[in-house]
Coordinates of C-alpha atoms and ligand atoms in Angstrom, one line a residue:
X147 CA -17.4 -108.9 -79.8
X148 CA -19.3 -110.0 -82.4
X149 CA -19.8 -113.6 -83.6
X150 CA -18.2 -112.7 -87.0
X151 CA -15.0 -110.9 -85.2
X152 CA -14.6 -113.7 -83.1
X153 CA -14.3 -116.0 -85.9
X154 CA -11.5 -114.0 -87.3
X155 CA -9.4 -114.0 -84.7
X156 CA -10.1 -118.0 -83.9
X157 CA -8.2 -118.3 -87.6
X158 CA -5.0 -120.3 -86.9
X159 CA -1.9 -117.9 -87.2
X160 CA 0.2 -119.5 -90.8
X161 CA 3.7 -119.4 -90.2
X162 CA 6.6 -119.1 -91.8
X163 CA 10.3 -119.9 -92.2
X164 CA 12.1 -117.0 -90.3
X165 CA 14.0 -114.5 -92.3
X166 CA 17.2 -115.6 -93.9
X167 CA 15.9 -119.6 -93.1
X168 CA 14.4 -121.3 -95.7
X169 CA 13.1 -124.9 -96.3
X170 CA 15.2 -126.7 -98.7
X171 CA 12.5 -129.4 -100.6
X172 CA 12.8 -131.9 -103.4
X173 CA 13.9 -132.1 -105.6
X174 CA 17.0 -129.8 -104.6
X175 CA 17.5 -131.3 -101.8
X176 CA 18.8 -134.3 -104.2
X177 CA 21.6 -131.9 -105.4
X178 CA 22.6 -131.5 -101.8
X179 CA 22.9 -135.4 -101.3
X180 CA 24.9 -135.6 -104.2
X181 CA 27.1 -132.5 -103.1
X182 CA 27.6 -134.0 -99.8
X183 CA 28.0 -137.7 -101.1
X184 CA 30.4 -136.2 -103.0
X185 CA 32.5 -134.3 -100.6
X186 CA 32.8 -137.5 -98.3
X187 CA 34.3 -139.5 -101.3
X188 CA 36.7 -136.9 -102.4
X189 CA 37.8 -135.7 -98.6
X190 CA 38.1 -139.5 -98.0
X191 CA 40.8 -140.0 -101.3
X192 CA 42.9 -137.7 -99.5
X193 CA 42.5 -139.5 -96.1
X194 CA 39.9 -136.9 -93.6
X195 CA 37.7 -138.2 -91.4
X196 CA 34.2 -136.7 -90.5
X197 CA 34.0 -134.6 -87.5
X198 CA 30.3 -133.9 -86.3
X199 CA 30.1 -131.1 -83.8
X200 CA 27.6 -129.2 -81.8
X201 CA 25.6 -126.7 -83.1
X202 CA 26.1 -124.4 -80.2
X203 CA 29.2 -123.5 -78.2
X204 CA 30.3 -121.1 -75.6
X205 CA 30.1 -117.4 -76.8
X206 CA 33.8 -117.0 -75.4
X207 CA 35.0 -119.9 -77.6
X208 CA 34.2 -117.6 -81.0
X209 CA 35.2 -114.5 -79.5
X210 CA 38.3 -115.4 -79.0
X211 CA 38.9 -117.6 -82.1
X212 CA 37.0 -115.6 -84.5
X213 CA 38.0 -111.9 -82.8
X214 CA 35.9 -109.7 -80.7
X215 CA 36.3 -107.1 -83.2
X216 CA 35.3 -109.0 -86.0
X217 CA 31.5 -108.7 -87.7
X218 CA 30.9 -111.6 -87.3
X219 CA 31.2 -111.8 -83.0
X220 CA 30.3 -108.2 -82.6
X221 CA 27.0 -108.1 -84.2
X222 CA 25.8 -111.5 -85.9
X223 CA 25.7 -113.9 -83.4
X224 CA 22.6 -115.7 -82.4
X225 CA 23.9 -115.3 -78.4
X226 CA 21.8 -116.4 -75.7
X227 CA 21.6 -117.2 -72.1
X228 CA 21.3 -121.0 -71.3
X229 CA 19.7 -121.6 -68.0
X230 CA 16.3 -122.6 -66.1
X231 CA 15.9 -120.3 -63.5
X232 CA 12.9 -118.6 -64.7
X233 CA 12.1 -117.3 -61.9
X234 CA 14.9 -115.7 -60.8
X235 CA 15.1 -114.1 -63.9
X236 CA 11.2 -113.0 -63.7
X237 CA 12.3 -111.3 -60.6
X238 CA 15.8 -109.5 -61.3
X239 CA 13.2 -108.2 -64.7
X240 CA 10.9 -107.3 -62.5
X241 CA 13.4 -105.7 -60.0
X242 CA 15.3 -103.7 -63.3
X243 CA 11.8 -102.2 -64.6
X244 CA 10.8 -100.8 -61.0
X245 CA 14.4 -99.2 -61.3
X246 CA 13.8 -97.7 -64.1
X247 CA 10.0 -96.6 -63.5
X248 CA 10.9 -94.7 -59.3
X249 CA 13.8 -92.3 -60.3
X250 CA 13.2 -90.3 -56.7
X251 CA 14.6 -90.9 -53.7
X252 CA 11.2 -91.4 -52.0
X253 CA 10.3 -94.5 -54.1
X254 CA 13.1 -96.0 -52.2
X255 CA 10.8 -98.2 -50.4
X256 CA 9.3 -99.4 -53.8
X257 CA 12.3 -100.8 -55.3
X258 CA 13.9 -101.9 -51.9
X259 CA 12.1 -105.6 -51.0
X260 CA 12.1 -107.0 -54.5
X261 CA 15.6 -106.1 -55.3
X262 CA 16.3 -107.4 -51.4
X263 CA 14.0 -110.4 -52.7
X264 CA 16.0 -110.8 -55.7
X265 CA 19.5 -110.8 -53.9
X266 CA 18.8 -113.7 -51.7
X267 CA 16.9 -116.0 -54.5
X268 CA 20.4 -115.6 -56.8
X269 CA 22.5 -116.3 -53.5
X270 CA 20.4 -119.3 -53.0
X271 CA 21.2 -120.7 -56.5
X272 CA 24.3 -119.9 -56.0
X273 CA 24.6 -122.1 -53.2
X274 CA 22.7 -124.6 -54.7
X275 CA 25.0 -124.1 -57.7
X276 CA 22.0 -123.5 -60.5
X277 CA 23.7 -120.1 -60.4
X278 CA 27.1 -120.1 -62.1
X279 CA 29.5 -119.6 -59.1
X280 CA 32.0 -117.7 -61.6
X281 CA 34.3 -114.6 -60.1
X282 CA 32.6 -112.5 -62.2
X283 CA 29.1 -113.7 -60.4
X284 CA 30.6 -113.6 -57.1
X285 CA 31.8 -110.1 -57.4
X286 CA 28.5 -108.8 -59.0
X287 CA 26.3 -110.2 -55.8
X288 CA 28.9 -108.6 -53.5
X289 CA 27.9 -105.2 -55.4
X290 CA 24.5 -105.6 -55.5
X291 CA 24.4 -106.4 -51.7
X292 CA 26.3 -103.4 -51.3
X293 CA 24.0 -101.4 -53.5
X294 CA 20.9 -102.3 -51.5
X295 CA 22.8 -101.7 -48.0
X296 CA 23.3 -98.3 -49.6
X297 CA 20.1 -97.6 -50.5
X298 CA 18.5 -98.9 -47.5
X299 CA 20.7 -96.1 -45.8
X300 CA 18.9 -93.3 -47.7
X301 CA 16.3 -90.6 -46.5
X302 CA 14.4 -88.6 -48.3
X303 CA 16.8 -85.5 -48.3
X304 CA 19.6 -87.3 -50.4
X305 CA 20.0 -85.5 -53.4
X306 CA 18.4 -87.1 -56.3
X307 CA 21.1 -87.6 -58.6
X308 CA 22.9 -89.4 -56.1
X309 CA 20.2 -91.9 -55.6
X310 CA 19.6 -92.5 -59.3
X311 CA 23.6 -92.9 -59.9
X312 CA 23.2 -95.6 -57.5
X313 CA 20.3 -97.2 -59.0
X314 CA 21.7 -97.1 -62.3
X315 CA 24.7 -98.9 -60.7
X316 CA 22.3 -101.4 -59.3
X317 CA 20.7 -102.2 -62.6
X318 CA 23.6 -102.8 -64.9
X319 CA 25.3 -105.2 -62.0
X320 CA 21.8 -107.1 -62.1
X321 CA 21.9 -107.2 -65.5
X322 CA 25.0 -108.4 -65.7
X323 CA 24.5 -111.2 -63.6
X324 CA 25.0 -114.7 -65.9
X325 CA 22.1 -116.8 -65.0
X326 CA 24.2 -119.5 -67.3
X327 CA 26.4 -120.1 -69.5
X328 CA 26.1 -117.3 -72.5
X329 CA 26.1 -119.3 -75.6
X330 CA 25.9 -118.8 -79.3
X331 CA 24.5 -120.7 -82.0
X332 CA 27.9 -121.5 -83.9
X333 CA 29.0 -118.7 -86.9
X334 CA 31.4 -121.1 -88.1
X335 CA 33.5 -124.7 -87.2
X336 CA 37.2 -124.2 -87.1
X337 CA 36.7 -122.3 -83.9
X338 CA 35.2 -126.0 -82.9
X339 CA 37.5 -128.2 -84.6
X340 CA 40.3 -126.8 -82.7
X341 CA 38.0 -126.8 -79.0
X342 CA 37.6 -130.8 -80.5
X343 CA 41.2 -131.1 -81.4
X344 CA 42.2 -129.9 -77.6
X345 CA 39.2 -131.3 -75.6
X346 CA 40.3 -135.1 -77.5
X347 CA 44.0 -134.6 -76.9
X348 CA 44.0 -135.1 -80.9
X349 CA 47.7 -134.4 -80.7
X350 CA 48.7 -137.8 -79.3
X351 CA 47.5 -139.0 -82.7
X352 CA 49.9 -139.5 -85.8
X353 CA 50.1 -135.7 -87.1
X354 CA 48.8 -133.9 -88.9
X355 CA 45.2 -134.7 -88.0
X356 CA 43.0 -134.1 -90.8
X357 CA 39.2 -133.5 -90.6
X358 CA 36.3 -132.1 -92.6
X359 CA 32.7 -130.9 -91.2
X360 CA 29.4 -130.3 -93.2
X361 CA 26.2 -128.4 -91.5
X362 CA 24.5 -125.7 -90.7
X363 CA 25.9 -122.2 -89.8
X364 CA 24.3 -118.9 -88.1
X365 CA 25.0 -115.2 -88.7
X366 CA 22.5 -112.5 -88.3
X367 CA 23.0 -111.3 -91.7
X368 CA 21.0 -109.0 -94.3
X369 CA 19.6 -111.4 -96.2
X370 CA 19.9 -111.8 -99.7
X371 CA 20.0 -114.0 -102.6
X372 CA 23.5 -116.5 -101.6
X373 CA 23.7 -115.1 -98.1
X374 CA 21.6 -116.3 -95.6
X375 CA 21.3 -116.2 -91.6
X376 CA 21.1 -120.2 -91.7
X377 CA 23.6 -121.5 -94.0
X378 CA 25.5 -124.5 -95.1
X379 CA 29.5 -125.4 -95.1
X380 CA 31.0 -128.0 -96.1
X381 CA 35.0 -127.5 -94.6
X382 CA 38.0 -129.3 -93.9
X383 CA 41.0 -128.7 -91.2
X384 CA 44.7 -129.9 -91.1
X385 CA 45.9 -129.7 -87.8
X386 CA 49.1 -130.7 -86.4
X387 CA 52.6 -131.6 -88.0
X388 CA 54.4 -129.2 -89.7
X389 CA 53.4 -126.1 -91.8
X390 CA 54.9 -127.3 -95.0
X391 CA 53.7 -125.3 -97.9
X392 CA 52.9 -128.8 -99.8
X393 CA 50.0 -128.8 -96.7
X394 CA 48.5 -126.0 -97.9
X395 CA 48.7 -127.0 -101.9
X396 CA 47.2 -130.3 -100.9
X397 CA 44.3 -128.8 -98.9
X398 CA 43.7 -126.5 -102.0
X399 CA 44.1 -128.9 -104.6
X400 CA 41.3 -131.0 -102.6
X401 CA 38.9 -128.1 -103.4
X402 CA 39.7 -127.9 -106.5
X403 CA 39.2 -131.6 -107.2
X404 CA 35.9 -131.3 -105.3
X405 CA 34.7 -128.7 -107.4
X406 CA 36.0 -130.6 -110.6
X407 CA 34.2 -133.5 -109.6
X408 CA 30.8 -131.8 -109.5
X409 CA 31.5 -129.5 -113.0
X410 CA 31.3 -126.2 -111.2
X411 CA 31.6 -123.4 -113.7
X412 CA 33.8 -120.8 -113.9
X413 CA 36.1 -121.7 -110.8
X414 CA 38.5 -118.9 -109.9
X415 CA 41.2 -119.4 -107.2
X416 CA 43.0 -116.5 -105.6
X417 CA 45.8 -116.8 -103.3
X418 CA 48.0 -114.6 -101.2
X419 CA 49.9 -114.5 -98.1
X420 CA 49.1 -111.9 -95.2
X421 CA 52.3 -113.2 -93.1
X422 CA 52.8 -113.7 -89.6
X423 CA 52.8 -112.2 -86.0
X424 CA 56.5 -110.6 -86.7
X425 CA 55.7 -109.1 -90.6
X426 CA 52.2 -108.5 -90.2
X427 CA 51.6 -106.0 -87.6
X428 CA 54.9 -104.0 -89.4
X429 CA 52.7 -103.8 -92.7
X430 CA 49.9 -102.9 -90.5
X431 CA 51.1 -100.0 -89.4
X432 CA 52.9 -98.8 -92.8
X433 CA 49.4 -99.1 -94.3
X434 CA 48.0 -97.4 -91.7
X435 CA 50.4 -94.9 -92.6
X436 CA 49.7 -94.8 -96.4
X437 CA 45.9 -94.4 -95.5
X438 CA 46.0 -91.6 -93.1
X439 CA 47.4 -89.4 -95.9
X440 CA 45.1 -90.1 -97.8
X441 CA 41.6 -90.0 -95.3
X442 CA 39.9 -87.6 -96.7
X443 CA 39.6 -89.5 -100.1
X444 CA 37.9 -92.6 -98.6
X445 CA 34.5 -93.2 -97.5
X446 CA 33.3 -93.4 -93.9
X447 CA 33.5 -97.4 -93.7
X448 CA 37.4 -97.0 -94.5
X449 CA 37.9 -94.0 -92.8
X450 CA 36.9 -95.6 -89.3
X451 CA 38.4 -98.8 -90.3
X452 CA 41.8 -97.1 -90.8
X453 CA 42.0 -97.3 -87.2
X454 CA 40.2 -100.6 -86.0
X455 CA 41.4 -103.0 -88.9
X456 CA 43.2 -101.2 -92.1
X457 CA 43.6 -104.7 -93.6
X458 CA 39.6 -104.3 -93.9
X459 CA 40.4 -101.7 -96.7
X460 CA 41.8 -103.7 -99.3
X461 CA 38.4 -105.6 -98.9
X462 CA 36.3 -102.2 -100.2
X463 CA 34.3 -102.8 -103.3
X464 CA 33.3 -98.5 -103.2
X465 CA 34.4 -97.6 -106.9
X466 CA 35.5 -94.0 -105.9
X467 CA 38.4 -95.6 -103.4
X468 CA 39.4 -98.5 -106.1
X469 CA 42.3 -96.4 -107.7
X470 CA 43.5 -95.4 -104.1
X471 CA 43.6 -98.7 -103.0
X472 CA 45.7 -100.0 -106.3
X473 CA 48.3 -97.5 -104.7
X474 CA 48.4 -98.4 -101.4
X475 CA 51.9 -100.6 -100.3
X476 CA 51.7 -104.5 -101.1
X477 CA 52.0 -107.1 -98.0
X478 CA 53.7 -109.3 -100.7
X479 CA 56.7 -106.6 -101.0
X480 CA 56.9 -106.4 -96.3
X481 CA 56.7 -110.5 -96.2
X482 CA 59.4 -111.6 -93.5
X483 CA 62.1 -113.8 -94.8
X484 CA 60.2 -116.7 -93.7
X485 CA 56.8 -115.9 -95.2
X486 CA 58.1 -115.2 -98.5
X487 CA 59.6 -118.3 -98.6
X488 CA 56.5 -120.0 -97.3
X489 CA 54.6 -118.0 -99.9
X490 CA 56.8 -118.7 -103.2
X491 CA 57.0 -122.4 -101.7
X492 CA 53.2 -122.9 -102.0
X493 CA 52.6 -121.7 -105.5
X494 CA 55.4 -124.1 -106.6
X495 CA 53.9 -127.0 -105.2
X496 CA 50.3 -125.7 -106.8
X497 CA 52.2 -125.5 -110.1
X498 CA 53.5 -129.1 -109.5
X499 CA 49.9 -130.4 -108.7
X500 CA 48.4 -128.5 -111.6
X501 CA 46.0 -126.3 -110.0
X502 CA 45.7 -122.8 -111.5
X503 CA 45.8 -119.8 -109.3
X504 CA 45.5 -116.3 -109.4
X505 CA 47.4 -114.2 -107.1
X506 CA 45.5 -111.4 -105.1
X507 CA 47.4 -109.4 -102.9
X508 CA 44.2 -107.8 -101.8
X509 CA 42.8 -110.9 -100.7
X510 CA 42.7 -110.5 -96.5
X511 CA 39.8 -112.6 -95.5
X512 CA 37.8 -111.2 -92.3
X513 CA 38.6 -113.4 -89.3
X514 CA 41.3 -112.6 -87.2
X515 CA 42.6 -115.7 -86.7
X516 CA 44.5 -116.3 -90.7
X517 CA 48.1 -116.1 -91.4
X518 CA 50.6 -117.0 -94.3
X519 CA 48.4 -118.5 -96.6
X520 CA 44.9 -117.5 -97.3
X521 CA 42.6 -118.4 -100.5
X522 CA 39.1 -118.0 -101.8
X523 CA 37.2 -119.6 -104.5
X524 CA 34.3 -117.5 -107.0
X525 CA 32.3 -119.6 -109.2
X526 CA 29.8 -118.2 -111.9
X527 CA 26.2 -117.9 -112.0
X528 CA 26.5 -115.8 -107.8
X529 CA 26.2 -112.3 -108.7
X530 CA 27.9 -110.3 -106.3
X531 CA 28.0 -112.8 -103.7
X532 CA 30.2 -115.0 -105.6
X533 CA 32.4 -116.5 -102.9
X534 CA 32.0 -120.6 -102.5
X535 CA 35.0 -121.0 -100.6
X536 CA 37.5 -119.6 -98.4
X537 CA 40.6 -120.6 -96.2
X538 CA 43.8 -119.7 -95.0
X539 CA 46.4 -121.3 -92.1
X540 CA 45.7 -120.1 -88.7
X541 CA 49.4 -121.6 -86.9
X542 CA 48.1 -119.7 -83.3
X543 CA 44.5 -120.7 -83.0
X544 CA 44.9 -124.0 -80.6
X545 CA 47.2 -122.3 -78.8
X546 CA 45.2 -119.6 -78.4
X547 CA 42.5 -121.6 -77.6
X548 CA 44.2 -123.2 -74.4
X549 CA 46.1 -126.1 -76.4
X550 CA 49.7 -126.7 -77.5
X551 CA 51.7 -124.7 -80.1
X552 CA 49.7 -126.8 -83.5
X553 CA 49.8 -125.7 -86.8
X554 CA 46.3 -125.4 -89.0
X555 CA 45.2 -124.8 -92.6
X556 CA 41.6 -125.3 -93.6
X557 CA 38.8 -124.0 -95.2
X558 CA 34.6 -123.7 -95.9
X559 CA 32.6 -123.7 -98.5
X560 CA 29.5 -121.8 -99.1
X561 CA 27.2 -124.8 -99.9
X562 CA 24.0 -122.6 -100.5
X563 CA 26.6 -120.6 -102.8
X564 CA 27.9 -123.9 -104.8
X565 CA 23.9 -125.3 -104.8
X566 CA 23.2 -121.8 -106.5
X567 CA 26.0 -121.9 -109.2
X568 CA 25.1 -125.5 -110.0
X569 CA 21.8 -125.3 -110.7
X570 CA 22.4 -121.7 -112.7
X571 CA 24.6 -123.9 -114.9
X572 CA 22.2 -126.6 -115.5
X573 CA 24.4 -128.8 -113.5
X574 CA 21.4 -130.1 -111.1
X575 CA 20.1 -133.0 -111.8
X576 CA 17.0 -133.7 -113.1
X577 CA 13.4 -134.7 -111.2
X578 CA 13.9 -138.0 -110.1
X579 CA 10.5 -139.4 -111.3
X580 CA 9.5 -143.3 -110.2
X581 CA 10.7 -146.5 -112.0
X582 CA 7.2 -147.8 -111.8
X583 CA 4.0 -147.1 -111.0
X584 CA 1.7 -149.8 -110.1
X585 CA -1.7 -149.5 -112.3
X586 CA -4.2 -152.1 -109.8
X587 CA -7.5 -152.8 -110.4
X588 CA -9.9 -155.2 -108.0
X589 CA -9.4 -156.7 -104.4
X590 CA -7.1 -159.8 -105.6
X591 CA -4.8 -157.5 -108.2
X592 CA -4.4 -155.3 -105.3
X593 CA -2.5 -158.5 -103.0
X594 CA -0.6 -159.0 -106.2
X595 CA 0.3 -155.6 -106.4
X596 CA 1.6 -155.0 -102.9
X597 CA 3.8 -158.3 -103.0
X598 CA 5.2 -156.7 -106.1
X599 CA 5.9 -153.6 -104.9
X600 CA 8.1 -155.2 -101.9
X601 CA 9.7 -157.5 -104.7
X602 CA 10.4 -154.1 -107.0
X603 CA 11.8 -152.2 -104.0
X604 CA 14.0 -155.2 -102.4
X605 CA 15.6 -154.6 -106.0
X606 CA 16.5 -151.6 -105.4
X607 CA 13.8 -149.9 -107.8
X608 CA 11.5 -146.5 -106.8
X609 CA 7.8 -147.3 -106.9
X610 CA 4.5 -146.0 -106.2
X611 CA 1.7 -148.0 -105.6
X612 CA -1.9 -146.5 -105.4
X613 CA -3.4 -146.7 -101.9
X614 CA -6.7 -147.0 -103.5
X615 CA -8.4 -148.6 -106.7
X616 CA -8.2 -146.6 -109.7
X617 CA -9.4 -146.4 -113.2
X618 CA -7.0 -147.3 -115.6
X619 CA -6.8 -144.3 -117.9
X620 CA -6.7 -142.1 -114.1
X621 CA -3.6 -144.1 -113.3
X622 CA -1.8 -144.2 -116.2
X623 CA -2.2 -140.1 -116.1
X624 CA -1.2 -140.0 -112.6
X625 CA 2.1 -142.3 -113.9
X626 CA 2.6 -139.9 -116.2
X627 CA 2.7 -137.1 -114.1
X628 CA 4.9 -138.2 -111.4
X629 CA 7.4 -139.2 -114.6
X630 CA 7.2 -142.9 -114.2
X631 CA 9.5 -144.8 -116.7
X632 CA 6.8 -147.9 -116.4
X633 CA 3.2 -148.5 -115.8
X634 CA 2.9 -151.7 -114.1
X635 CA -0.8 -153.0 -114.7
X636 CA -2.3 -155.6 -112.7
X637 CA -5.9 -156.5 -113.1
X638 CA -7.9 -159.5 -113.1
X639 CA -6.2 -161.1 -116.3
X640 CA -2.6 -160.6 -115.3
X641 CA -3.4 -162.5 -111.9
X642 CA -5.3 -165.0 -113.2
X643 CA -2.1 -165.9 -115.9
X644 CA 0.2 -165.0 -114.1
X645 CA 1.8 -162.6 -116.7
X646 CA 2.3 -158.5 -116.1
X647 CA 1.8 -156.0 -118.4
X648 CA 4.5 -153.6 -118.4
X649 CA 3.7 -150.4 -120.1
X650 CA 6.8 -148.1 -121.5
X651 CA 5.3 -145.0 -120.7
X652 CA 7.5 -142.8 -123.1
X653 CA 6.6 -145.0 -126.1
X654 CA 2.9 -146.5 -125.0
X655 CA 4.7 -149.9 -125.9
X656 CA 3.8 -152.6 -123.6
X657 CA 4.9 -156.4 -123.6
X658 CA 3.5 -159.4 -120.8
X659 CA 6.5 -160.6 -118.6
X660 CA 6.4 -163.4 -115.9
X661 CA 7.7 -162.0 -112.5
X662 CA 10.8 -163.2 -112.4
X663 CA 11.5 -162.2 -116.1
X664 CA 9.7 -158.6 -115.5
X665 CA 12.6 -158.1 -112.6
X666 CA 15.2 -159.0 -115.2
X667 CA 13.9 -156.8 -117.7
X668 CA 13.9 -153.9 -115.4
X669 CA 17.2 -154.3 -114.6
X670 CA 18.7 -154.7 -117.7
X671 CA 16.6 -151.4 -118.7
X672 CA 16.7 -149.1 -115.6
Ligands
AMP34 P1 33.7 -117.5 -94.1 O1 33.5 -118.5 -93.0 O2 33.1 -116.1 -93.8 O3 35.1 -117.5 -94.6 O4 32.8 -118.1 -95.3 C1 33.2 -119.2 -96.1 C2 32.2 -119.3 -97.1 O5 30.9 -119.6 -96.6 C3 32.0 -118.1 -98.0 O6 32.9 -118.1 -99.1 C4 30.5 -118.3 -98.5 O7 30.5 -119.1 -99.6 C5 29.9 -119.0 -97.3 N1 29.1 -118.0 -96.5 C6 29.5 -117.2 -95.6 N2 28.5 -116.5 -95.0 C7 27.4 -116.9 -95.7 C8 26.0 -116.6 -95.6 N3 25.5 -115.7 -94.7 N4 25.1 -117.2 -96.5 C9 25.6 -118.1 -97.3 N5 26.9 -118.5 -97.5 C10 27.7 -117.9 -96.6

């Protein structure tokens, strides 16, 4: 290699944030304080307490909150093994790829001691229990054991697709092996609100229990601008008590006052009700119905979802399947005596509370879990991604989760998504520049200086002092481009009398303060 190639290669790789991740830098990330300082004072008026959860659960937890079936479990989950036994897992790859590389019988002897090898290293952790001692673990080593015996009984005259059946068998019951607990990075939090609310026996509390959650969510998403594969929620639960429909006006109307709060534009609320486990699946099945005669008008997404989840229909944005749709029979007109009582009671109390509402009775939401009662939230300035919130109830999910019979109502917010529409409102708030910037010149002004900058900062006021000497006419520049309000200058003379110049950077006015007037001017001005 040549001296010049070698250079090139020694050049440090420059990385960058992962697809769909992004940094989030001043002085946005200002507008995300006072998004989330906001959230904690409103969620508190209406008496919720933080919940702070993990950032990665059990895969089982979200496939059976969220649904199996559901996008969101099936194909965007950052899922992954969580164990240490590299080298068992070295070996059982190593095992897989000589399976896959000798497909005839007479290789037999290849694959044979590693796999062998393999078998009593896993049984081993198993005893040692590094190995998950699950029934599904159990029952996979018996196979494999019975695999090898299997094989070990071969000659070189068994046919070959016998042996390669067998191998193939082998493989996949390696492979399915858990070397640990499979878990995800979480999609969501109500899935872990309600695991919280049953681990903490939350219902020996006074009910309902009422809790909000702000962080970071993962889904492997296409990327785009408002959707991303790390993103922010902020979201609240009610869980426990009864399912009065005042519940789930309150919850909305605390959205609503949130959004207020922060003058989001262009706020739209839908509402609708998608019933319950005795109304629901009877619509299902009616719009099922209704679609079938109609298949050969839809697209392909539709077409296949007329069997795996019809309610996915109404969510279709394809133009050519719009006046189709508008046909199609209404949940609100197949609501069980109960539901449409639910549902008329909940848009009275939002009436009462004042909170304006659009009814949509296309509105389904995607997660399996919702029933009665779901809601989102568009806001302007998001293009098609305009969705900053959406909830619903979800009476089953604890119980379905392994705890009592609880009622719920909550929902999320798209943070990124309410970030976006603020700032394309001119709601953001300006740079924060610096109060004062300390102007120092020479070795004693510079002992001065630092004892005023604790003094300034003990106030409570933003300052930046110089680490080294600089000319005044450099550091008054420099003031002005970090957007000081005030030059503070400190040079021989000030010391010496004891009286600061303070320089009002947007006039060029300055005036000579002692210290402990200079601190009341500040205030008094700042
Ligand atoms: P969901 O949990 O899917 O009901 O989403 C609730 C809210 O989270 C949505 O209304 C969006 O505002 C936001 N959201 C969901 N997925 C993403 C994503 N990939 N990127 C940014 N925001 C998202």
């Amino acid at each position: 290699m040549s001296e010049g190639a070698a250079k090139k290669e020694e050049k440090p790789r420059k990385f960058q944030a992962i697809r769909g991740t992004r940094d989030l830098l001043p002085p946005e990330t200002a507008l995300w304080n006072r998004v989330e300082q906001t959230a904690h004072e409103v969620f508190a008026t209406f008496g919720f307490g933080e919940i702070r959860l993990p950032i990665f659960e059990p895969t089982e937890l979200f496939a059976r909150a969220v649904g199996s079936e559901t996008d969101i479990v099936s194909k965007e989950m950052y899922t992954f093994e969580d164990h240490d036994l590299h080298e068992l897992n070295l070996r059982r790859s190593r095992s897989i790829t000589d399976i896959e590389l000798f497909t005839e019988p007479t290789s037999v002897g290849i694959i044979l001691p590693y796999a062998k090898h393999f078998l009593t290293e896993a049984k081993q952790e198993l005893t040692a229990g590094k190995l998950p001692r699950t029934p599904s673990n159990e029952f996979l080593l018996a196979r494999i054991e019975s695999d090898l015996d299997y094989l070990a009984t071969l000659t070189d005259a068994t046919p070959r697709d016998a042996f390669r059946d067998r191998c193939s068998e082998l493989r996949r019951n390696m492979q399915a092996l858990e070397l640990g607990p499979v878990i995800s990075l979480r999609p969501e939090a109500t899935a872990s609100v309600c695991r919280a609310y049953i681990e903490h026996n939350m219902q020996q509390l006074p009910q309902p229990v009422k809790l909000y959650y702000l962080g970071p969510m993962f889904r492997r998403e296409r990327p785009q601008k408002g959707r991303y594969r790390q993103f922010y929620q902020i979201g609240a639960e009610v869980l426990g008590g009864s399912d009065a429909p005042a519940i789930d006006a309150e919850v909305i109307e605390m959205v609503m006052m949130f959004f207020d709060r922060l003058e989001l534009q262009g706020v739209q609320l839908e509402i609708n009700s998608i019933g319950c486990r005795d109304c629901r699946p009877k619509y299902v099945e009616l719009l099922r119905a209704a679609l079938l005669k109609v298949k050969d008008k839809l697209g392909p997404d539709s077409q296949r979802r007329i069997e795996t989840n019809p309610l996915r229909v109404l969510d279709s944005k394809l133009e050519s399947e719009q006046g189709i749709i508008a046909r199609l029979p209404r949940i609100a007109d197949h609501l069980c005596e109960d539901c449409a009582t639910h549902y008329a009671a909940v848009k009275h109390q939002l009436e009462m509370r004042g909170v304006i509402y659009r009814e949509n009775w296309r509105l389904v939401r995607g997660l399996d879990y919702y029933m009665r009662t779901t809601f989102e939230i568009t806001a302007k300035g998001l293009g098609s991604q305009n969705a900053v919130c959406g909830g619903g109830r979800y009476d089953g999910l604890v119980e379905l989760l392994g705890g009592p019979p609880t009622k719920g109502i909550g929902f999320a917010i798209g943070e990124d998504r309410l970030i976006l529409s603020l700032q394309e409102s001119g709601k953001a708030p300006a740079q924060q520049g610096r109060d004062v910037y300390i102007a120092w010149m020479g070795e004693r002004a510079h002992a001065t200086a630092i004892r005023a900058a604790k003094d300034l900062r003990k106030a409570g006021f933003s300052v930046e002092l110089p680490p080294v000497e600089q000319k005044f006419g450099k550091a008054l520049g420099q003031a002005d481009k970090l957007g000081a309000k005030y030059a503070l200058i400190l040079g021989d003379n000030e010391v010496s009398e004891g009286l600061w110049t303070l320089k009002t950077l947007a006039d060029g006015s300055q005036a000579k303060y002692t210290e402990p007037d200079l601190l009341a001017h500040l205030r008094k001005s700042l």
